[in-house]
XYZ file of C-alpha atoms in Angstrom:
566
model
C 24.744 1.277 -22.370
C 25.579 -2.520 -22.854
C 25.448 -3.874 -26.175
C 26.140 -6.544 -28.171
C 29.568 -6.763 -27.713
C 29.801 -5.316 -24.283
C 32.205 -7.858 -22.408
C 30.106 -10.462 -19.925
C 30.237 -10.167 -16.458
C 28.888 -13.201 -14.032
C 27.663 -12.522 -11.071
C 27.520 -14.589 -8.491
C 24.768 -13.385 -5.155
C 25.515 -14.762 -2.059
C 22.627 -13.233 0.155
C 21.058 -16.955 1.206
C 24.100 -17.916 2.417
C 26.944 -14.968 3.230
C 23.676 -11.988 3.823
C 22.142 -13.972 5.668
C 24.948 -13.998 8.874
C 24.083 -9.947 9.098
C 22.915 -9.732 12.669
C 19.514 -9.504 12.953
C 18.731 -10.878 9.881
C 16.820 -14.638 10.001
C 14.472 -16.137 7.323
C 13.065 -19.180 7.140
C 13.080 -21.504 4.569
C 10.114 -20.480 2.306
C 11.857 -17.016 2.731
C 14.649 -18.588 1.319
C 12.528 -19.691 -1.939
C 10.910 -16.699 -2.130
C 14.648 -15.097 -2.829
C 15.784 -17.371 -4.632
C 12.996 -17.080 -7.300
C 13.122 -13.182 -7.488
C 16.680 -13.555 -7.990
C 16.028 -15.942 -10.726
C 13.999 -13.655 -12.799
C 16.345 -10.772 -11.808
C 18.364 -12.850 -14.270
C 21.318 -13.662 -11.731
C 23.380 -16.270 -13.650
C 24.798 -17.767 -9.819
C 23.053 -18.283 -6.738
C 24.307 -19.111 -3.973
C 21.725 -21.351 -1.887
C 24.021 -22.468 1.738
C 25.893 -25.217 2.953
C 24.196 -28.267 2.856
C 24.505 -30.478 5.916
C 24.904 -26.743 8.158
C 21.712 -27.193 9.039
C 18.353 -28.425 8.530
C 17.034 -25.389 6.772
C 19.766 -25.740 4.372
C 19.176 -28.816 3.343
C 15.827 -28.563 3.091
C 16.039 -25.704 1.212
C 18.209 -27.521 -1.458
C 15.500 -30.810 -1.718
C 12.972 -28.352 -2.995
C 14.567 -27.069 -5.034
C 15.277 -30.280 -7.275
C 11.956 -30.774 -7.145
C 11.246 -27.334 -8.789
C 14.184 -25.666 -10.411
C 14.822 -22.454 -11.245
C 14.493 -20.876 -14.313
C 17.731 -19.810 -15.291
C 20.454 -19.591 -12.479
C 22.530 -21.926 -11.373
C 22.076 -22.660 -7.727
C 25.341 -23.199 -6.027
C 25.961 -25.140 -2.896
C 28.842 -24.332 -0.402
C 31.340 -25.955 1.574
C 34.647 -25.500 2.898
C 37.639 -28.278 2.196
C 38.290 -31.151 4.238
C 39.564 -31.612 7.480
C 42.879 -31.699 7.741
C 44.667 -35.213 8.409
C 41.628 -36.789 6.920
C 40.544 -37.840 2.993
C 37.619 -36.171 0.915
C 35.684 -39.552 0.051
C 35.251 -40.238 3.642
C 34.313 -36.792 4.900
C 30.990 -36.849 5.953
C 29.840 -33.052 4.728
C 31.213 -33.683 1.467
C 28.627 -36.281 0.906
C 25.766 -33.732 2.036
C 26.641 -31.740 -0.904
C 26.748 -34.259 -3.202
C 22.748 -34.701 -2.206
C 22.189 -31.059 -2.240
C 22.160 -32.361 -6.442
C 23.625 -28.962 -7.718
C 25.834 -28.814 -10.672
C 28.132 -26.116 -9.584
C 30.238 -26.262 -5.971
C 31.650 -23.638 -4.333
C 34.506 -24.506 -1.960
C 36.372 -21.810 0.026
C 40.297 -22.936 1.490
C 42.698 -20.917 2.852
C 44.914 -18.264 1.390
C 46.705 -17.123 4.697
C 49.714 -18.853 5.984
C 48.438 -17.428 9.413
C 44.830 -18.995 8.965
C 46.413 -22.799 8.401
C 49.146 -22.511 11.249
C 46.896 -20.622 14.291
C 43.199 -21.338 12.297
C 43.229 -24.984 11.269
C 46.586 -26.174 13.389
C 48.140 -27.516 10.387
C 50.949 -27.591 8.175
C 50.881 -25.525 4.989
C 51.781 -28.799 2.883
C 48.490 -30.343 4.683
C 46.725 -27.028 3.739
C 47.482 -27.800 0.262
C 46.515 -31.120 -0.356
C 43.456 -30.366 1.724
C 41.883 -28.089 -1.286
C 43.695 -30.524 -4.349
C 41.760 -33.470 -2.536
C 38.877 -32.201 -1.743
C 38.438 -30.583 -5.319
C 39.580 -33.602 -7.057
C 37.183 -35.603 -5.134
C 34.237 -33.040 -6.061
C 35.115 -33.259 -9.997
C 35.212 -36.638 -9.726
C 31.600 -37.058 -8.630
C 30.520 -34.598 -11.153
C 30.721 -31.229 -10.087
C 31.903 -28.321 -11.128
C 33.775 -26.431 -9.007
C 34.439 -22.466 -8.350
C 36.761 -22.028 -5.534
C 36.891 -19.155 -3.269
C 40.319 -18.215 -1.743
C 39.731 -17.135 1.512
C 41.768 -13.923 3.014
C 43.452 -13.978 -0.270
C 44.374 -10.368 -0.369
C 45.649 -10.405 3.269
C 47.095 -13.788 2.938
C 49.117 -12.397 -0.663
C 50.935 -9.224 1.523
C 51.963 -11.606 3.549
C 52.691 -14.535 1.838
C 52.733 -14.167 -2.069
C 54.234 -17.332 -2.875
C 52.362 -19.337 -0.597
C 49.421 -17.239 -1.119
C 49.553 -18.561 -5.287
C 50.159 -22.164 -4.726
C 47.034 -22.610 -3.090
C 45.643 -20.980 -6.310
C 48.051 -23.462 -8.294
C 46.668 -26.510 -6.527
C 43.201 -25.227 -7.551
C 43.492 -25.072 -11.052
C 45.759 -28.278 -11.331
C 42.739 -30.394 -9.259
C 39.858 -28.522 -12.212
C 38.506 -25.371 -10.180
C 37.075 -23.322 -13.222
C 36.608 -20.379 -11.329
C 39.151 -19.073 -8.452
C 37.457 -16.005 -6.627
C 40.319 -14.078 -4.776
C 37.944 -12.499 -1.089
C 38.896 -9.792 0.749
C 37.781 -11.603 3.554
C 38.290 -8.962 6.203
C 37.597 -5.928 3.946
C 40.849 -3.803 5.203
C 41.715 -3.578 1.476
C 41.737 -0.428 -0.313
C 41.067 -0.326 -3.920
C 44.741 0.086 -5.763
C 45.878 -2.716 -3.847
C 42.991 -4.675 -5.113
C 43.445 -3.802 -8.960
C 47.256 -4.592 -8.273
C 46.900 -7.391 -7.151
C 44.400 -8.999 -9.156
C 46.576 -7.694 -12.279
C 49.485 -9.627 -11.202
C 47.102 -13.069 -10.678
C 45.950 -12.722 -14.233
C 49.211 -11.778 -15.307
C 51.064 -15.288 -13.587
C 48.004 -17.517 -14.085
C 48.258 -16.266 -18.230
C 51.262 -17.208 -17.935
C 51.187 -20.696 -16.319
C 48.246 -21.156 -19.545
C 50.955 -20.324 -22.012
C 53.778 -22.401 -20.204
C 55.660 -19.187 -19.846
C 55.955 -19.874 -16.308
C 56.665 -23.479 -15.235
C 54.648 -24.649 -12.519
C 55.457 -27.540 -10.000
C 52.146 -28.714 -9.709
C 52.007 -29.338 -13.618
C 48.631 -27.350 -14.619
C 47.433 -27.827 -18.304
C 45.239 -25.671 -19.491
C 42.061 -28.068 -19.885
C 39.059 -26.128 -17.869
C 35.937 -24.773 -18.768
C 34.396 -22.057 -17.672
C 30.679 -19.807 -17.649
C 27.968 -21.559 -15.862
C 27.519 -24.496 -18.143
C 24.471 -23.543 -20.288
C 27.110 -22.566 -23.226
C 30.599 -23.736 -22.287
C 33.358 -21.837 -23.653
C 37.246 -23.545 -23.708
C 39.773 -21.593 -22.271
C 43.174 -22.080 -21.088
C 42.680 -21.444 -17.377
C 39.815 -20.779 -15.071
C 38.787 -16.949 -14.671
C 38.935 -14.384 -11.989
C 36.128 -13.672 -9.682
C 35.918 -11.429 -6.891
C 34.616 -11.871 -2.989
C 34.721 -8.252 -1.498
C 33.590 -7.557 2.228
C 32.309 -3.951 3.252
C 34.451 -3.677 6.911
C 36.366 -0.048 5.415
C 33.362 0.992 3.173
C 35.386 -0.002 -0.464
C 33.235 -3.322 -1.336
C 31.391 -1.831 -4.216
C 34.923 0.114 -5.117
C 37.125 -3.015 -4.746
C 34.832 -4.952 -6.537
C 35.229 -2.628 -10.126
C 38.444 -2.068 -9.192
C 38.933 -5.985 -9.153
C 36.570 -5.940 -12.537
C 38.773 -3.456 -14.117
C 41.951 -5.340 -13.336
C 40.517 -8.715 -15.014
C 37.993 -9.933 -13.126
C 35.069 -11.823 -14.738
C 32.671 -12.777 -12.027
C 31.287 -10.500 -9.455
C 29.728 -11.888 -6.121
C 27.785 -9.772 -3.639
C 24.494 -9.315 -1.818
C 21.269 -7.930 -2.532
C 21.481 -4.172 -0.494
C 24.796 -5.771 0.742
C 23.674 -7.670 3.449
C 26.185 -9.862 4.757
C 28.207 -10.147 8.637
C 29.902 -7.133 10.473
C 29.571 -4.639 7.706
C 27.681 -6.411 5.097
C 29.574 -7.669 1.151
C 29.779 -5.574 -2.033
C 25.884 -4.713 -2.941
C 24.658 -5.884 -5.766
C 22.334 -3.147 -6.054
C 24.994 -0.719 -6.647
C 26.940 -2.637 -8.453
C 24.984 -4.141 -11.064
C 24.113 -0.275 -12.509
C 27.859 1.221 -12.229
C 29.099 -1.985 -13.813
C 26.137 -1.727 -17.286
C 25.778 1.259 -16.934
C 28.711 3.198 -16.408
C 31.016 0.900 -17.342
C 29.372 -1.129 -19.653
C 29.464 -4.585 -19.317
C 26.849 -6.813 -19.541
C 25.414 -8.412 -16.726
C 21.450 -8.489 -17.318
C 19.406 -7.489 -19.604
C 17.867 -3.929 -19.924
C 14.252 -5.157 -18.744
C 16.182 -7.297 -15.689
C 17.791 -4.145 -14.662
C 14.248 -1.991 -14.449
C 13.008 -4.446 -11.967
C 16.536 -3.864 -9.572
C 14.683 -1.087 -7.656
C 11.818 -3.339 -7.197
C 13.881 -6.596 -5.828
C 15.941 -4.770 -3.503
C 12.758 -3.636 -1.695
C 11.291 -7.606 -2.116
C 14.058 -9.073 -0.364
C 14.374 -6.257 2.700
C 10.097 -7.084 3.099
C 10.680 -10.396 3.280
C 13.802 -10.514 5.315
C 12.015 -7.810 7.505
C 14.646 -5.319 7.351
C 13.279 -1.556 6.688
C 15.253 -0.110 3.058
C 17.533 2.128 3.019
C 15.616 4.977 1.841
C 18.679 6.899 1.282
C 20.646 3.516 -0.747
C 21.960 4.659 -4.395
C 19.999 3.611 -7.053
C 17.401 1.953 -5.095
C 16.566 3.828 -2.557
C 13.508 6.288 -2.356
C 15.629 9.355 -1.946
C 18.312 8.505 -4.610
C 16.500 10.767 -6.525
C 14.749 13.166 -4.533
C 15.153 16.596 -5.076
C 14.739 19.071 -2.370
C 16.304 22.331 -2.345
C 14.611 24.985 -4.596
C 17.351 25.597 -7.170
C 17.711 21.985 -7.538
C 13.888 21.491 -8.670
C 13.866 24.578 -10.876
C 17.294 23.122 -13.352
C 15.428 19.222 -12.964
C 12.727 20.080 -14.488
C 14.440 22.000 -17.429
C 17.026 19.231 -17.735
C 17.353 15.998 -15.321
C 21.192 15.611 -16.020
C 21.611 18.393 -14.065
C 21.181 17.079 -11.129
C 20.698 12.849 -11.989
C 23.610 10.802 -12.937
C 21.147 8.186 -14.899
C 17.589 8.155 -15.483
C 15.595 6.744 -12.097
C 13.798 4.397 -14.890
C 16.879 2.458 -15.905
C 17.140 1.188 -12.492
C 13.536 1.312 -11.759
C 13.354 3.912 -9.630
C 11.146 7.298 -10.204
C 12.112 10.904 -9.630
C 10.600 12.314 -6.419
C 10.378 16.251 -5.388
C 10.520 17.179 -1.346
C 8.087 19.520 -0.295
C 9.741 21.102 2.860
C 9.991 24.530 4.482
C 13.375 25.051 2.297
C 11.275 24.473 -0.484
C 10.551 26.937 -3.462
C 7.939 27.730 -6.124
C 9.332 25.235 -8.172
C 8.584 22.891 -6.045
C 5.150 22.955 -4.950
C 4.865 23.393 -9.052
C 6.505 20.364 -9.324
C 5.445 18.965 -6.753
C 1.470 19.586 -7.772
C 1.735 18.622 -11.228
C 3.168 14.758 -9.462
C 0.062 14.490 -8.168
C -2.222 15.360 -10.709
C -3.048 18.724 -10.009
C -1.919 22.159 -12.519
C -0.788 24.962 -9.928
C -0.516 28.365 -11.666
C 2.787 30.327 -10.683
C 1.185 33.720 -11.512
C -2.045 33.213 -9.208
C -2.141 33.671 -5.584
C -3.170 29.900 -4.638
C 0.823 28.773 -5.153
C 2.255 31.182 -3.220
C -0.876 30.836 -0.614
C 0.142 27.006 -0.739
C 4.157 28.030 -0.498
C 3.466 30.373 2.852
C 1.213 27.898 4.173
C 3.771 25.197 3.984
C 6.497 26.931 5.548
C 4.232 28.073 8.101
C 2.833 24.961 9.206
C 6.422 23.616 9.212
C 7.988 26.271 11.495
C 5.003 24.820 13.998
C 6.493 21.065 13.633
C 5.124 19.649 10.774
C 6.848 17.467 8.134
C 5.665 17.355 5.131
C 8.464 15.563 3.275
C 7.562 12.377 5.336
C 3.538 12.719 4.770
C 2.818 14.094 1.488
C -1.314 13.354 1.517
C -1.164 15.655 3.954
C 0.226 18.148 1.707
C -2.128 16.702 -1.113
C -5.008 17.872 1.340
C -3.832 20.652 1.756
C -3.187 22.081 -1.446
C -6.844 20.838 -2.492
C -7.511 23.337 0.998
C -5.673 26.471 -0.638
C -7.107 25.759 -3.691
C -11.213 25.858 -2.255
C -12.077 22.133 -3.935
C -11.201 19.719 -0.432
C -13.869 17.457 -0.373
C -15.941 16.937 3.429
C -16.233 13.151 3.541
C -17.355 13.581 7.340
C -16.874 15.970 9.926
C -15.358 15.552 13.362
C -17.453 17.215 16.035
C -15.872 15.648 19.321
C -14.445 12.965 20.858
C -13.257 11.205 24.152
C -10.677 8.668 24.679
C -10.809 6.779 28.205
C -7.812 4.244 29.165
C -7.371 1.673 31.964
C -4.290 0.434 33.205
C -4.018 -2.393 35.210
C -1.120 -3.332 37.514
C 0.273 -6.561 36.725
C -1.304 -6.249 32.945
C 1.408 -4.985 30.030
C -1.221 -3.253 27.567
C -4.119 -1.186 28.657
C -7.847 -0.789 27.544
C -8.480 1.950 25.942
C -12.517 3.002 24.667
C -12.756 5.673 21.950
C -15.938 7.569 21.512
C -16.864 9.872 18.724
C -19.146 12.285 17.077
C -18.822 12.534 13.464
C -21.257 14.120 11.124
C -22.175 12.359 7.406
C -24.382 13.915 4.473
C -25.813 15.947 7.661
C -26.260 12.524 10.110
C -24.600 12.297 13.217
C -23.512 9.506 13.928
C -21.756 8.537 17.788
C -19.950 5.545 17.967
C -17.538 3.634 20.621
C -15.006 1.386 20.101
C -12.338 -0.623 22.598
C -8.345 -1.048 21.212
C -4.867 -1.709 23.198
C -4.263 1.461 22.874
C -5.657 4.999 22.745
C -4.459 5.431 19.449
C -6.060 2.454 18.333
C -9.277 2.895 19.564
C -9.594 5.765 18.105
C -8.723 4.825 15.013
C -11.310 1.790 15.481
C -14.235 4.529 16.592
C -13.962 6.394 13.655
C -13.802 3.091 11.385
C -16.502 2.363 12.693
C -18.550 5.403 12.674
C -17.959 5.800 8.895
C -17.991 2.486 7.232
C -21.508 2.105 6.449
C -21.637 5.638 4.302
C -18.060 4.163 3.079
C -17.426 0.564 2.984
C -14.331 1.089 1.296
C -12.819 2.056 4.623
C -12.907 -1.962 5.487
C -9.979 -2.128 3.278
C -7.584 0.607 4.866
C -5.026 0.060 7.050
C -3.274 1.877 9.084
C 0.524 -0.014 8.998
C 2.611 2.260 10.741
C 2.708 5.058 13.588
C 5.707 7.170 14.253
C 6.054 9.619 17.115
C 8.867 12.361 17.843
C 9.540 15.300 20.333
C 9.765 18.412 19.140
C 11.021 20.642 22.063
C 12.285 17.982 24.648
C 13.623 20.420 27.128
C 9.705 21.681 27.413
C 9.224 18.039 29.215
C 6.095 17.059 29.238
C 4.268 19.968 27.513
C 6.874 19.110 24.867
C 5.393 19.483 21.151
C 5.000 15.900 19.567
C 5.300 15.190 15.512
C 2.741 12.076 14.661
C 3.476 10.444 11.463
C 0.560 7.550 10.736
C 1.270 5.346 7.354
C -2.121 4.058 5.989
C -2.667 1.334 3.501
C -5.541 -0.220 1.115
C -3.490 -3.276 -0.041
C -2.144 -1.597 -3.190
C -1.042 1.658 -1.822
C 0.325 3.623 0.959
C 0.224 7.232 2.272
C 1.148 9.202 4.757
C -0.355 11.725 7.024
C 0.894 14.279 9.926
C -0.336 15.523 12.815
C 0.972 18.144 15.204
C 0.575 19.611 19.484
C 1.719 19.629 22.430
C -1.069 16.402 23.109
C -0.362 13.488 21.533
C -3.582 12.422 21.489
C -4.486 15.653 19.747
C -1.947 15.502 16.872
C -2.575 11.326 16.201
C -5.884 12.839 16.035
C -4.736 14.904 12.939
C -3.139 12.354 10.999
C -5.551 9.385 11.981
C -8.147 11.527 10.430
C -5.831 12.611 7.572
C -5.184 9.478 6.460
C -8.753 8.290 6.039
C -9.653 11.474 4.387
C -6.495 10.930 1.917
C -8.233 7.420 1.374
C -11.065 8.188 0.307
C -9.939 10.954 -1.868
C -7.964 8.094 -3.520
C -10.761 5.899 -4.030
C -13.005 8.956 -5.629
C -10.742 9.396 -7.754
C -9.854 6.038 -8.597
C -6.755 4.744 -7.205
C -4.300 5.453 -10.283
C -5.825 9.033 -10.337
C -3.353 10.472 -7.697
C 0.208 9.198 -7.239
C 0.688 8.229 -3.440
C 3.782 8.824 -1.256
C 4.648 4.721 -1.156
């Protein structure tokens, strides 16, 4: 828990620049603006918006934020140093940076002599001039500078003296932050710690004048966000890590422990190759475990929602097993675990889920004990007496069905209906008395037309309806809705949002048993139901019908009366 005396860390989000370099991730201008405003709400002090001039999308993004600025965050433009053998004042890309209108600019430069001679194909001296000239020019135009030392750790290990010279130039030219980048993601935490400690020690000695700098560095830089600048003898150190060795979060924490004051990362760890340091793991670890102040406690409770919001906007499935913010982060499946957590959550939870906006989940499966069933029933507002036969009947029915291929772990709505069936109070909203599905396969067409006919019994009346769809399941779903909507108008708000099929025993070929999971929603909640059969249409029918039934149960009990599996 942080206090007023907790040391301050500055968070720097690069989801909108480094994160978008992830393979398969693409965002529009509107997407970037939505994410930026959500990060602003989360309390992130620095938000890197992209590279103005690199593409029209980023240019428009910065222009729109000039018209409608963020509430508290500094939006940061990103760019490289000028090109070799030119001048910063005549560099076109730096004019685009100035046109973006940001107070802060992040400039990256080469730290590794290998990259200077092989990548830039220039001299080590010219690279130093590129760093200094670029920073000095932007400072002369009123910009404040964050300097990203690219490939810092590789450069340091290969040629420490030259790598430190690049930082000397950045400091002398007016950089207020020096961010050490593990660009290739290959450094280990003990190396990060040792090298950051060395940089902190050397820069402190430069500032105190204990070690003479050939560049004549003077301690006159400001640091912070610019809202309430504090005089500091030297620029502060930041860390930027990549996850190629699955060490990005550990390396960032090691750097903070060694003296870094800024942490760069992305929401959900998005980024090129294997990704960047995941802020959704870094923030709670640093704030709740290490005692640093990153964001307010209220903002921290928004972390899970922010993670899922970004994943939805970029159209990537959320990682259900992600630490802190994943749906399974506080899920308990083993009977012994559930029983212990019921008595004291500390037995199997390292923090309270609510601190990061998540919640505890009790998972039901064939491995469940009676404690799982009792806890799961309570989470859905159903009180079971463990001394009565109904509780053990539910447990036995669960195990029998899962042995047949059902999976209630992923279909909690079906489990709720199973519990009501065992208790004898399952509402019969309707009865399906039969259905037929006919498909026409037309050569040369990618889709097939399907016609479904259903016979439904509602309130003593038999209803016969037919509907078409672009496949048999869509047609069946449409026919069911058409037959029921006059009796239950709320069905018009239900959507079939996802449909998953799994073959359970593929060795039997076309006679294999099939499991179908159907996710439905009503605009506010989502729920999942399951069906199993050797006939894929029969399995689909089971799941679709239970999805409609559960939606009607939610409506009859009030939208908040029964929790869903969303």
